[in-house]
Coordinates of C-alpha atoms in Angstrom, one line a residue:
Chain A
M11 CA -35.7 -39.7 21.7
S12 CA -35.0 -38.1 25.3
L13 CA -31.4 -37.5 26.5
L14 CA -30.4 -37.7 30.4
V15 CA -27.8 -35.2 31.7
V16 CA -26.6 -35.9 35.4
G17 CA -24.2 -33.2 36.8
S18 CA -24.1 -29.9 38.7
V19 CA -26.4 -27.1 38.9
A20 CA -24.6 -24.2 40.5
F21 CA -24.3 -20.4 41.1
D22 CA -21.2 -18.8 39.8
A23 CA -19.0 -15.8 40.6
V24 CA -17.2 -14.9 37.4
E25 CA -14.6 -12.2 36.7
T26 CA -13.6 -11.5 33.0
P27 CA -12.0 -8.5 31.3
F28 CA -15.3 -7.6 30.3
G29 CA -16.9 -7.4 33.6
K30 CA -17.9 -9.2 37.0
V31 CA -20.7 -11.1 38.3
D32 CA -21.3 -11.9 41.8
R33 CA -23.8 -14.7 41.3
M34 CA -25.4 -16.1 38.4
L35 CA -26.7 -19.3 37.7
G36 CA -24.3 -22.0 36.0
G37 CA -23.2 -25.7 36.6
A38 CA -22.5 -28.2 34.0
A39 CA -26.0 -29.6 33.9
T40 CA -27.5 -26.4 33.6
Y41 CA -25.6 -25.3 30.5
F42 CA -25.9 -28.9 28.8
A43 CA -29.8 -28.9 29.5
V44 CA -30.2 -25.5 28.0
A45 CA -28.2 -26.1 25.0
A46 CA -29.4 -29.7 24.4
S47 CA -33.1 -28.5 24.7
F48 CA -32.7 -26.8 21.3
F49 CA -32.6 -30.1 19.6
T50 CA -34.5 -32.8 21.7
H51 CA -36.3 -33.5 25.0
V52 CA -33.8 -33.3 28.1
N53 CA -34.1 -35.1 31.6
L54 CA -32.1 -33.4 34.0
V55 CA -30.6 -35.2 37.4
G56 CA -29.0 -32.8 39.8
I57 CA -29.1 -31.2 43.3
V58 CA -29.9 -27.8 44.3
G59 CA -30.2 -26.2 47.9
D60 CA -33.0 -24.0 49.3
D61 CA -31.4 -20.8 47.9
F62 CA -32.4 -22.0 44.5
T63 CA -35.5 -20.1 43.9
E64 CA -38.3 -20.5 41.2
K65 CA -36.7 -17.6 39.2
D66 CA -33.4 -19.5 39.0
A67 CA -35.5 -22.4 37.8
S68 CA -37.3 -20.4 35.3
I69 CA -34.3 -21.2 32.8
F70 CA -35.7 -24.2 32.0
H71 CA -39.5 -23.2 31.6
G72 CA -40.6 -23.0 28.0
R73 CA -37.9 -25.5 27.1
R74 CA -37.8 -29.1 26.6
V75 CA -36.2 -29.8 30.0
D76 CA -37.7 -32.1 32.5
T77 CA -36.5 -31.3 36.1
L78 CA -38.1 -34.0 38.1
G79 CA -34.8 -35.2 38.7
L80 CA -33.7 -32.1 40.1
E81 CA -33.5 -32.9 43.6
R82 CA -34.0 -30.1 46.4
A83 CA -32.1 -30.2 49.7
A84 CA -31.7 -28.3 52.8
G85 CA -28.6 -26.1 52.6
K86 CA -27.1 -24.2 49.9
T87 CA -26.6 -24.7 46.2
F88 CA -22.9 -25.7 44.7
F89 CA -21.0 -22.5 44.5
W90 CA -18.1 -21.8 42.2
A91 CA -16.1 -18.6 42.0
G92 CA -13.2 -17.8 39.3
R93 CA -11.4 -15.2 37.4
Y94 CA -10.2 -15.2 33.8
N95 CA -6.7 -13.6 32.7
E96 CA -6.5 -10.9 30.3
N97 CA -6.6 -13.3 27.1
M98 CA -9.3 -15.7 28.7
N99 CA -7.1 -18.8 27.9
E100 CA -6.5 -19.2 31.7
R101 CA -8.7 -19.2 34.8
T102 CA -8.2 -19.3 38.4
T103 CA -10.6 -20.8 40.6
L104 CA -11.3 -18.7 43.6
A105 CA -13.7 -20.5 45.6
T106 CA -15.3 -23.8 45.5
E107 CA -18.2 -24.5 48.0
L108 CA -19.8 -27.9 47.4
N109 CA -22.6 -27.6 49.9
V110 CA -25.4 -29.9 48.9
F111 CA -23.6 -31.3 46.2
A112 CA -21.3 -32.8 48.6
D113 CA -23.7 -35.3 49.4
F114 CA -25.2 -35.7 45.9
K115 CA -26.6 -39.3 45.1
P116 CA -27.9 -39.1 41.8
R117 CA -31.6 -40.8 41.6
L118 CA -33.0 -41.3 38.4
P119 CA -37.0 -40.9 38.3
E120 CA -38.6 -44.1 36.8
A121 CA -39.4 -42.1 33.7
Y122 CA -35.6 -41.4 33.0
Q123 CA -34.6 -45.0 33.4
S124 CA -34.9 -46.1 29.6
S125 CA -33.0 -43.1 28.5
G126 CA -31.4 -43.8 25.4
H127 CA -28.9 -41.0 25.4
I128 CA -26.8 -40.2 28.5
F129 CA -24.5 -37.6 29.4
L130 CA -22.6 -37.7 32.4
A131 CA -21.0 -34.3 33.5
N132 CA -17.9 -34.3 35.4
I133 CA -18.7 -35.6 38.8
H134 CA -16.9 -38.5 40.8
P135 CA -16.6 -41.3 38.5
T136 CA -18.6 -43.7 41.0
L137 CA -21.5 -41.5 41.0
Q138 CA -21.3 -41.7 37.1
S139 CA -21.4 -45.5 37.3
S140 CA -24.2 -45.4 39.6
V141 CA -26.3 -43.6 37.0
L142 CA -25.6 -46.3 34.4
H143 CA -26.6 -49.0 37.1
Q144 CA -30.1 -47.3 37.4
V145 CA -30.8 -47.5 33.5
K146 CA -32.9 -50.5 32.5
R147 CA -31.9 -51.0 28.8
R148 CA -28.5 -50.7 27.5
P149 CA -28.4 -46.9 26.3
K150 CA -27.9 -46.3 22.6
I151 CA -25.0 -43.6 23.6
V152 CA -23.2 -42.9 26.9
A153 CA -20.8 -39.8 26.7
L154 CA -18.8 -38.7 29.7
D155 CA -16.8 -35.9 30.7
T156 CA -14.1 -35.9 33.7
M157 CA -11.2 -33.9 34.9
N158 CA -7.7 -34.1 36.2
Y159 CA -8.6 -34.4 39.7
W160 CA -10.7 -37.9 39.1
I161 CA -7.9 -38.9 36.6
E162 CA -5.4 -38.4 39.5
R163 CA -7.4 -39.3 42.6
T164 CA -9.9 -42.2 41.2
P165 CA -8.3 -44.0 38.5
K166 CA -9.7 -47.3 39.1
E167 CA -13.2 -46.1 39.7
L168 CA -12.8 -44.0 36.6
R169 CA -11.7 -46.9 34.5
E170 CA -14.7 -48.8 35.6
T171 CA -16.9 -46.1 34.3
L172 CA -15.1 -45.5 31.1
R173 CA -15.7 -49.5 30.4
H174 CA -19.1 -48.5 29.7
T175 CA -18.7 -45.1 28.0
D176 CA -19.0 -44.7 24.2
I177 CA -17.9 -41.2 23.8
L178 CA -15.2 -39.5 26.1
M179 CA -15.5 -35.7 25.8
I180 CA -12.4 -34.1 27.7
N181 CA -9.9 -31.2 26.8
D182 CA -6.5 -31.8 25.7
A183 CA -4.6 -31.8 28.8
E184 CA -7.0 -34.2 30.2
T185 CA -6.6 -36.3 27.3
R186 CA -2.8 -36.3 27.7
Q187 CA -3.0 -37.0 31.2
L188 CA -5.2 -40.1 30.9
S189 CA -3.3 -41.7 28.1
S190 CA 0.1 -40.6 29.3
E191 CA 0.7 -39.7 25.6
H192 CA 1.3 -36.2 24.1
N193 CA 0.4 -37.0 20.7
L194 CA -3.7 -36.9 20.3
M195 CA -3.8 -39.7 18.1
R196 CA -1.7 -42.2 20.1
A197 CA -3.5 -40.9 23.1
A198 CA -7.0 -41.8 21.3
R199 CA -5.8 -45.1 20.7
H200 CA -5.0 -45.9 24.4
I201 CA -8.2 -44.4 25.4
F202 CA -10.1 -46.9 23.0
K203 CA -8.5 -49.6 24.9
L204 CA -10.4 -48.4 28.1
G205 CA -13.7 -48.6 26.4
P206 CA -14.9 -45.4 24.6
K207 CA -15.3 -45.8 20.8
A208 CA -15.0 -42.0 20.1
L209 CA -13.0 -39.4 21.8
V210 CA -14.2 -35.6 21.6
I211 CA -11.2 -33.4 22.6
K212 CA -12.1 -29.8 23.5
R213 CA -9.4 -27.2 22.6
G214 CA -11.0 -24.1 23.7
E215 CA -9.8 -21.1 21.3
Y216 CA -8.5 -23.8 19.0
G217 CA -11.7 -25.7 18.4
A218 CA -12.2 -29.3 18.8
M219 CA -11.1 -32.7 17.4
L220 CA -13.3 -36.0 17.1
V221 CA -11.2 -39.2 16.8
H222 CA -13.6 -42.0 15.6
Q223 CA -12.9 -45.2 13.7
N224 CA -9.0 -44.3 13.9
R225 CA -9.8 -41.2 11.8
A226 CA -9.7 -37.5 13.0
F227 CA -11.8 -34.8 12.1
S228 CA -11.4 -31.3 13.3
V229 CA -13.4 -28.1 13.7
P230 CA -11.9 -24.7 14.3
A231 CA -13.3 -22.6 16.9
F232 CA -15.8 -19.6 15.7
P233 CA -13.8 -16.3 15.3
L234 CA -16.8 -14.3 16.8
E235 CA -16.2 -11.0 15.3
E236 CA -16.7 -12.1 12.0
V237 CA -20.3 -13.4 12.2
H238 CA -21.9 -9.9 12.9
V239 CA -22.9 -7.4 10.3
P240 CA -20.9 -4.1 10.4
A241 CA -24.0 -2.2 11.5
F242 CA -24.0 -4.3 14.9
P243 CA -21.6 -3.7 17.7
L244 CA -18.7 -6.0 17.8
E245 CA -19.1 -9.2 19.7
E246 CA -16.3 -11.4 21.0
V247 CA -15.6 -13.6 23.8
H248 CA -16.9 -12.0 27.1
D249 CA -16.9 -15.0 29.3
P250 CA -15.9 -18.6 28.5
T251 CA -17.6 -20.2 31.5
G252 CA -19.6 -23.1 30.4
A253 CA -18.6 -23.4 26.7
G254 CA -17.5 -26.8 27.1
D255 CA -20.6 -28.1 28.7
T256 CA -22.6 -26.1 26.2
F257 CA -20.5 -27.8 23.4
A258 CA -21.4 -31.2 25.0
G259 CA -25.1 -30.2 25.1
G260 CA -25.2 -29.1 21.4
F261 CA -23.4 -32.5 20.5
M262 CA -25.3 -34.9 22.5
G263 CA -28.7 -32.8 21.7
Y264 CA -28.1 -33.0 18.0
L265 CA -27.0 -36.9 18.2
A266 CA -30.3 -37.8 20.4
S267 CA -32.4 -36.1 17.6
V268 CA -31.1 -38.1 14.7
R269 CA -30.9 -41.1 16.6
S270 CA -27.7 -42.2 14.7
K271 CA -24.0 -42.6 15.7
S272 CA -22.5 -42.6 12.3
D273 CA -19.5 -40.9 11.4
V274 CA -21.5 -38.4 9.3
E275 CA -23.7 -37.6 12.3
L276 CA -21.1 -37.5 14.6
R277 CA -19.2 -34.8 12.4
R278 CA -22.4 -33.0 12.2
A279 CA -22.7 -32.9 16.1
M280 CA -19.2 -31.5 16.5
V281 CA -20.5 -28.6 14.1
Y282 CA -23.5 -28.0 16.4
G283 CA -21.6 -28.4 19.5
S284 CA -19.1 -25.8 18.2
V285 CA -22.0 -23.4 17.1
M286 CA -23.5 -23.6 20.5
G287 CA -20.6 -23.1 22.3
S288 CA -19.9 -19.9 20.2
F289 CA -23.0 -18.4 21.4
T290 CA -22.5 -19.1 25.2
V291 CA -19.4 -17.2 25.1
E292 CA -20.7 -14.0 23.7
K293 CA -22.3 -13.1 27.0
F294 CA -22.0 -14.0 30.9
G295 CA -23.3 -17.2 31.9
L296 CA -26.6 -18.3 30.6
D297 CA -27.5 -14.9 29.3
R298 CA -26.9 -15.6 25.4
L299 CA -28.6 -19.2 25.2
R300 CA -31.6 -17.4 27.3
T301 CA -32.5 -15.2 24.1
L302 CA -31.3 -17.7 21.5
K303 CA -33.5 -18.7 18.6
R304 CA -33.2 -22.0 16.7
S305 CA -33.1 -20.0 13.5
E306 CA -29.8 -18.3 14.6
I307 CA -28.2 -21.8 15.1
H308 CA -29.0 -22.7 11.8
V309 CA -27.6 -19.5 10.3
R310 CA -24.5 -19.9 12.2
A311 CA -24.1 -23.5 11.4
R312 CA -24.1 -22.6 7.6
H313 CA -21.8 -19.9 8.3
F314 CA -19.2 -22.3 10.4
A315 CA -19.6 -24.5 7.0
K316 CA -18.4 -21.6 4.9
M317 CA -15.6 -20.9 7.2
T318 CA -14.0 -24.5 6.8
Q319 CA -15.2 -25.8 3.4
F320 CA -13.1 -26.2 0.4
S321 CA -12.8 -28.0 -2.8
L322 CA -9.9 -29.8 -4.3
Chain B
M788 CA 4.3 -18.5 -13.7
S789 CA 7.5 -18.1 -12.2
L790 CA 7.7 -17.5 -8.5
L791 CA 10.6 -15.4 -6.7
V792 CA 11.6 -16.0 -3.1
V793 CA 14.3 -13.9 -1.4
G794 CA 15.5 -15.2 2.1
S795 CA 18.1 -17.2 4.1
V796 CA 19.9 -20.2 2.9
A797 CA 21.5 -21.6 6.1
F798 CA 23.2 -24.5 7.9
D799 CA 21.0 -25.4 11.0
A800 CA 21.9 -27.4 14.4
V801 CA 18.8 -29.1 15.7
E802 CA 17.9 -30.8 18.7
T803 CA 14.3 -32.5 19.1
P804 CA 13.4 -35.5 21.4
F805 CA 13.7 -37.7 18.4
G806 CA 17.5 -36.9 17.7
K807 CA 20.3 -34.3 17.1
V808 CA 21.8 -33.0 13.7
D809 CA 25.0 -30.9 14.3
R810 CA 24.8 -29.4 10.7
M811 CA 22.1 -29.8 7.8
L812 CA 21.0 -27.6 5.2
G813 CA 18.2 -25.2 6.2
G814 CA 16.9 -21.5 5.7
A815 CA 13.7 -20.1 5.3
A816 CA 14.2 -19.6 1.3
T817 CA 15.3 -23.3 1.0
Y818 CA 12.5 -24.7 2.6
F819 CA 10.3 -22.5 0.4
A820 CA 12.1 -23.1 -2.8
V821 CA 12.0 -26.9 -2.6
A822 CA 8.3 -27.1 -1.4
A823 CA 7.3 -24.6 -4.0
S824 CA 9.0 -26.3 -6.9
F825 CA 6.6 -29.1 -6.7
F826 CA 4.1 -26.6 -7.8
T827 CA 5.8 -24.1 -10.0
H828 CA 9.1 -22.8 -11.2
V829 CA 11.1 -20.9 -8.6
N830 CA 13.9 -18.2 -8.8
L831 CA 15.9 -18.1 -5.5
V832 CA 17.8 -14.9 -4.5
G833 CA 20.0 -15.4 -1.1
I834 CA 23.5 -15.5 -0.2
V835 CA 25.7 -18.5 0.9
G836 CA 29.5 -18.7 2.2
D837 CA 32.2 -20.5 0.7
D838 CA 31.6 -23.4 3.0
F839 CA 28.3 -24.3 0.7
T840 CA 29.5 -26.9 -1.4
E841 CA 28.1 -28.7 -4.7
K842 CA 26.6 -31.4 -2.6
D843 CA 24.7 -28.7 -0.5
A844 CA 23.5 -27.1 -4.1
S845 CA 22.1 -30.6 -5.1
I846 CA 19.0 -30.3 -3.1
F847 CA 17.8 -27.7 -5.9
H848 CA 19.1 -30.1 -8.7
G849 CA 16.4 -31.8 -10.7
R850 CA 13.9 -29.4 -9.4
R851 CA 12.2 -26.4 -10.9
V852 CA 14.4 -24.0 -9.1
D853 CA 16.8 -21.5 -10.6
T854 CA 19.8 -20.6 -8.3
L855 CA 21.1 -17.9 -10.4
G856 CA 20.5 -15.3 -7.8
L857 CA 22.0 -17.3 -5.2
E858 CA 25.1 -15.3 -4.5
R859 CA 28.3 -16.8 -3.3
A860 CA 30.5 -14.8 -0.8
A861 CA 34.0 -15.1 1.0
G862 CA 33.1 -16.3 4.4
K863 CA 30.8 -18.9 6.3
T864 CA 27.1 -19.5 5.7
F865 CA 24.5 -18.1 7.9
F866 CA 24.4 -20.7 11.0
W867 CA 21.5 -21.4 13.4
A868 CA 21.3 -23.6 16.4
G869 CA 18.1 -24.5 18.3
R870 CA 16.7 -27.0 20.6
Y871 CA 13.1 -28.0 21.0
N872 CA 11.4 -29.0 24.3
E873 CA 9.8 -32.3 25.0
N874 CA 6.5 -31.4 23.1
M875 CA 8.2 -29.5 20.4
N876 CA 5.9 -26.5 20.8
E877 CA 8.6 -24.4 22.0
R878 CA 12.1 -23.8 20.8
T879 CA 15.3 -22.4 22.2
T880 CA 17.8 -20.4 20.1
L881 CA 21.4 -21.5 21.2
A882 CA 23.2 -19.8 18.3
T883 CA 22.6 -17.4 15.6
E884 CA 25.8 -16.9 13.3
L885 CA 24.8 -14.3 10.5
N886 CA 28.3 -14.5 8.6
V887 CA 27.8 -13.9 5.0
F888 CA 24.2 -13.1 5.5
A889 CA 24.9 -9.9 7.6
D890 CA 25.9 -8.2 4.5
F891 CA 23.3 -9.5 2.3
K892 CA 22.0 -7.2 -0.3
P893 CA 19.4 -8.7 -2.5
R894 CA 20.1 -8.4 -6.2
L895 CA 17.8 -9.9 -8.8
P896 CA 19.2 -11.0 -12.0
E897 CA 17.5 -9.6 -14.9
A898 CA 15.2 -12.8 -15.5
Y899 CA 13.8 -12.4 -12.0
Q900 CA 12.8 -8.7 -12.6
S901 CA 9.4 -9.6 -14.1
S902 CA 8.4 -12.1 -11.6
G903 CA 4.6 -12.0 -11.1
H904 CA 4.7 -13.8 -7.6
I905 CA 7.0 -13.0 -4.9
F906 CA 7.7 -14.3 -1.2
L907 CA 9.9 -12.2 0.8
A908 CA 11.1 -14.5 3.7
N909 CA 11.9 -13.1 7.1
I910 CA 14.6 -10.6 6.8
H911 CA 15.1 -6.9 7.4
P912 CA 12.1 -4.9 6.0
T913 CA 14.1 -2.6 4.1
L914 CA 15.7 -5.4 2.2
Q915 CA 12.6 -6.7 1.4
S916 CA 11.4 -3.2 0.2
S917 CA 14.6 -3.1 -2.1
V918 CA 13.5 -6.6 -3.7
L919 CA 10.2 -4.8 -4.5
H920 CA 11.9 -1.6 -6.1
Q921 CA 13.9 -4.0 -8.5
V922 CA 10.7 -5.4 -10.2
K923 CA 9.9 -3.8 -13.3
R924 CA 6.1 -4.5 -13.2
R925 CA 3.5 -4.5 -10.4
P926 CA 3.7 -8.4 -9.3
K927 CA 0.3 -10.1 -9.1
I928 CA 0.9 -11.4 -5.4
V929 CA 3.6 -10.1 -3.1
A930 CA 3.7 -12.1 0.2
L931 CA 5.7 -11.6 3.2
D932 CA 6.9 -12.9 6.4
T933 CA 8.4 -11.2 9.5
M934 CA 9.2 -11.5 13.1
N935 CA 9.0 -9.9 16.4
Y936 CA 12.4 -8.5 16.0
W937 CA 11.5 -6.3 13.2
I938 CA 8.0 -5.5 14.5
E939 CA 10.0 -4.1 17.7
R940 CA 13.2 -2.6 16.2
T941 CA 11.9 -1.5 12.6
P942 CA 8.3 -0.7 12.7
K943 CA 8.7 2.2 10.3
E944 CA 10.4 0.4 8.0
L945 CA 8.1 -2.7 8.2
R946 CA 5.0 -0.5 7.5
E947 CA 6.5 0.9 4.5
T948 CA 7.2 -2.7 3.0
L949 CA 3.5 -3.8 4.2
R950 CA 2.0 -1.0 2.0
H951 CA 3.4 -3.1 -0.9
T952 CA 2.3 -6.5 0.6
D953 CA -1.0 -8.4 -0.5
I954 CA -0.6 -11.3 1.7
L955 CA 1.1 -11.3 5.3
M956 CA 2.0 -14.8 6.6
I957 CA 3.0 -14.7 10.3
N958 CA 2.3 -16.6 13.2
D959 CA -0.4 -15.8 16.1
A960 CA 1.9 -13.9 18.5
E961 CA 3.3 -11.9 15.7
T962 CA -0.2 -11.2 14.5
R963 CA -0.9 -9.9 18.0
Q964 CA 1.9 -7.9 18.2
L965 CA 1.9 -6.0 15.1
S966 CA -1.6 -5.1 15.7
S967 CA -2.0 -4.5 19.3
E968 CA -5.2 -6.9 19.3
H969 CA -5.7 -10.2 20.7
N970 CA -8.8 -11.1 19.0
L971 CA -7.4 -12.3 15.7
M972 CA -10.3 -10.9 13.5
R973 CA -9.9 -7.5 15.1
A974 CA -6.0 -7.9 14.4
A975 CA -6.8 -8.8 11.0
R976 CA -8.8 -5.8 10.3
H977 CA -6.2 -3.6 11.7
I978 CA -3.5 -5.4 9.5
F979 CA -5.6 -4.6 6.4
K980 CA -5.5 -0.8 7.2
L981 CA -1.6 -1.4 6.5
G982 CA -1.7 -2.6 3.2
P983 CA -2.3 -6.4 3.1
K984 CA -5.4 -7.7 1.6
A985 CA -5.1 -11.2 3.1
L986 CA -3.6 -12.7 6.2
V987 CA -2.2 -16.0 6.8
I988 CA -1.8 -17.0 10.6
K989 CA 0.4 -19.8 11.2
R990 CA -0.6 -21.6 14.3
G991 CA 1.8 -24.5 14.6
E992 CA 0.1 -27.5 16.0
Y993 CA -3.1 -25.9 15.7
G994 CA -3.3 -25.3 12.1
A995 CA -3.3 -22.1 10.2
M996 CA -6.1 -19.5 9.6
L997 CA -6.6 -17.1 6.5
V998 CA -8.6 -14.0 6.6
H999 CA -9.5 -12.6 3.6
Q1000 CA -12.4 -10.4 2.5
N1001 CA -13.5 -10.0 6.3
R1002 CA -14.1 -13.9 6.2
A1003 CA -12.0 -16.6 8.2
F1004 CA -11.1 -19.9 6.9
S1005 CA -9.5 -22.3 9.2
V1006 CA -7.4 -25.6 8.5
P1007 CA -6.5 -27.8 11.3
A1008 CA -2.7 -29.1 11.6
F1009 CA -2.4 -32.7 10.1
P1010 CA -2.5 -35.3 13.0
L1011 CA 0.4 -37.1 11.2
E1012 CA -0.2 -40.7 13.1
E1013 CA -3.3 -41.3 11.2
V1014 CA -2.0 -41.2 7.5
H1015 CA 0.0 -44.3 8.0
V1016 CA -1.3 -47.6 7.3
P1017 CA -0.9 -50.1 10.3
A1018 CA 1.8 -51.9 8.8
F1019 CA 4.0 -49.0 8.5
P1020 CA 5.7 -47.6 11.5
L1021 CA 4.0 -44.8 13.3
E1022 CA 5.4 -41.3 12.1
E1023 CA 5.1 -38.3 14.3
V1024 CA 6.4 -34.7 14.4
H1025 CA 10.2 -35.4 14.6
D1026 CA 11.5 -31.7 13.8
P1027 CA 9.3 -28.8 13.4
T1028 CA 12.2 -26.7 11.5
G1029 CA 11.1 -25.1 8.6
A1030 CA 7.3 -26.2 8.7
G1031 CA 6.3 -22.5 8.3
D1032 CA 8.3 -21.8 5.4
T1033 CA 7.4 -24.9 3.9
F1034 CA 3.8 -23.8 4.3
A1035 CA 4.6 -20.8 2.5
G1036 CA 6.1 -22.5 0.0
G1037 CA 3.3 -24.9 -0.8
F1038 CA 0.9 -22.1 -0.5
M1039 CA 2.5 -19.7 -2.9
G1040 CA 3.7 -22.5 -5.1
Y1041 CA 0.1 -23.5 -5.6
L1042 CA -1.2 -19.9 -6.0
A1043 CA 1.6 -19.2 -8.7
S1044 CA 0.7 -22.5 -10.7
V1045 CA -3.2 -21.2 -10.8
R1046 CA -2.4 -17.6 -11.5
S1047 CA -5.3 -16.5 -9.4
K1048 CA -6.2 -15.0 -6.3
S1049 CA -9.6 -15.9 -5.9
D1050 CA -10.9 -17.0 -2.4
V1051 CA -11.5 -20.6 -3.6
E1052 CA -7.8 -20.7 -4.8
L1053 CA -6.6 -19.0 -1.6
R1054 CA -8.7 -21.8 0.3
R1055 CA -6.8 -24.3 -1.6
A1056 CA -3.5 -22.8 -1.2
M1057 CA -4.1 -23.0 2.5
V1058 CA -4.7 -26.9 2.3
Y1059 CA -1.4 -27.3 0.0
G1060 CA 0.4 -25.3 2.6
S1061 CA -0.5 -27.4 5.6
V1062 CA -0.1 -30.7 3.4
M1063 CA 3.5 -29.8 2.5
G1064 CA 4.3 -28.5 6.0
S1065 CA 3.0 -31.9 7.5
F1066 CA 5.5 -33.7 5.3
T1067 CA 8.5 -31.6 6.4
V1068 CA 8.1 -32.3 10.1
E1069 CA 7.9 -36.1 9.7
K1070 CA 11.8 -35.9 9.4
F1071 CA 14.7 -33.8 10.5
G1072 CA 15.6 -30.8 8.2
L1073 CA 14.8 -31.3 4.5
D1074 CA 15.1 -35.1 4.7
R1075 CA 11.5 -35.6 3.9
L1076 CA 11.0 -33.3 1.2
R1077 CA 14.0 -34.7 -0.8
T1078 CA 12.1 -38.0 -1.2
L1079 CA 8.7 -36.6 -1.5
K1080 CA 6.7 -37.3 -4.9
R1081 CA 3.9 -35.4 -6.4
S1082 CA 1.6 -38.2 -6.1
E1083 CA 2.0 -38.2 -2.2
I1084 CA 1.0 -34.5 -1.9
H1085 CA -2.2 -35.4 -3.8
V1086 CA -3.1 -38.3 -1.8
R1087 CA -2.4 -36.3 1.6
A1088 CA -4.7 -33.4 0.3
R1089 CA -7.5 -35.8 -0.4
H1090 CA -7.1 -37.2 3.1
F1091 CA -6.8 -33.6 4.6
A1092 CA -10.2 -32.9 2.8
K1093 CA -11.8 -36.2 4.7
M1094 CA -10.5 -34.8 7.9
T1095 CA -12.3 -31.6 7.8
Q1096 CA -15.3 -32.0 5.4
F1097 CA -18.7 -32.4 6.6
S1098 CA -22.4 -31.7 5.3
L1099 CA -25.0 -30.0 7.2

C-alpha cells in the first residue's frame, strides 16, 4: 500500500563535534521518504528550487520513491543551518531561509489522491489540512508532526488538523506544550480528546514512547556503540539531524507495509522507527541511509529485541 | 541468602509540588532495606542518634530486616532537607546535618560477616572498603553506590573500593563524571577496567540501563498514571526521594533471593528494581512501601512486561 509524505526537501548546513558540512541534502520529507522506502512504496510531495540538481534527486533513484509530486519552482531550495552542542542534545539554529518553500501549496497528483497512509511532516497546519482535502477516500492512517511554532502561533488551525489525525508524532516538549500537562500519560489523554487515537513521543537520546488505548509502550534509544563488533571502528552519534523524521519514516513505512494498526503492529512500528533513526545518526545527513541494506535493518531489529526483552 | 546493606538512616524534610513534610524517616539504607526485605532477609548496618525512637524503628518490625547492626549514638540522627522543582526532575539541598553520621565507622556483627550479597550505599569510599575487610568470605555480589562528591574528592579511595565491586549503581551524570566519557557504552567500558563487571545507570524519569557482558539492557520508567483503573484517583509522582535506593533494594533483594548473577536474572532484577522504585515515588517518604503487599509487586511487574514487550 502506498504511503504519501508531504513536507520539506531542503539543503542543510550542520556542525557537530564530529565535523561540519556546509551543504547537504536534507528536509523532513527526504529523510522520511528514504527511510520508509525500505518498507513500502512512497509518494513524495514537496517543493525544490532550481538549485536542486539531478545529482540531488539521485537519492530517490533506485528506491520505491515516486517524485512526481516534487514541484520545481524558480528560486532557491529551503535552506537550514544549525550547530549542535558538545553532547548533541541541544542545537542552535543559525539560519532558516524558506526560499521557494515560503509559497509551498501542496498539490497531490491524481495518483496520490487515494493514498491509504499519509504522513504530514512539520508544516503550517492549514497546508496539512489542505492535503487531507485532496484525498478522495478516508485514509487508513493519517500521522502528523508539528512544532512549538505552530502550537503557539496557529493553535486554532492545528486543532482543526488534529481532528483528522490518527497518530500524532511529536517530542516531549511539544507534548507538554500542546496539552499543558507535564505528566505524559495525562498529556496523552488530553491529546486524544483533540482527535488522535495514538501518540508517539520522540525523546531523542531517551528513546520513544507510544500511548495507545490508554497503555504506554516504551522503546529505549539504541546505544550505538554496542552494535559494532570489536574489529570495526567504534560508531556513535555523529549527526542527529533527521533522526526524528527517519523514525517517522520507519514507523509509517512499516505500518503501511503490514496494512494494520493493531497494538502489536504499532509496537513493531516503534521498533523499526527506532532502528531506522539509529542508522541515520551514525553519519552526517543521509549518508548512512544511502548505503543501508535491508538485511542490516533486520539484524539491528533483532539486536534491539535482545536489548529490551526479559522474562518474569 | 542474607543481604547486607551499609548506609545512612536519616530524617528528611522534603518539599515537592504535592506537599511538604518537615520530618520523616529516610536514608539510603532505610529505603534499601525495606524494599529488599520483600525479596530476602536483610542485615542493616547504620547509625542513629538518641532522637531515633522505637516508633521510628517500627518500619523494620514485621519485616525480614535485622537491625542488630544499627548503632545508637549520643546526639542527633543524620538530617537532610531538600526541595524539588515543579517537574521534580531537579532538587535543591537546603540542609545536610551529618550529626552522629559524621563519626560513623561501620561495624559488622559476627552474624553479618559471612554475607553473600552486600550493598554499599553512598558513603565515604574508605568506609565502604572497611566493610569489605570485615567480611570473612569473598561475597557473591558486592554492589556499590557513590556520588559526585566522592568522585571529585576521594578518587584514589574510590578506585580502591571499585576494585572489589561487582556492580556499580550510579546515575548518568555520575557515570559520565567517573569515566570522563559522554557516551554511556564507552563510559561502561572505562568503568569495567576499574573493577565492576556490571554497571546499572539510574536515569530517573527515563528509567535505567544495565550494561553487562558488553551488552546494554534498558528499562523505561513506569508511567505511573496508567496503572490505576479509572475508578481510582489518578496517582503520579508525589516525592522522588528514595527512588534510587528503593531501586537498588529491589534489584539486590531479587538477586539475593535467586542466588544467581546470570544475565537473565540481572534483567529481572532491573525490572523488580524499577517496580519497587515506582511504588516509592507515589507517596511521601516510605509511606507507600509501608503498606505495599507482595501481590502488588507481582501485578506491577507483569504490567511492566506488557509495557515493554514486543515480538518481531
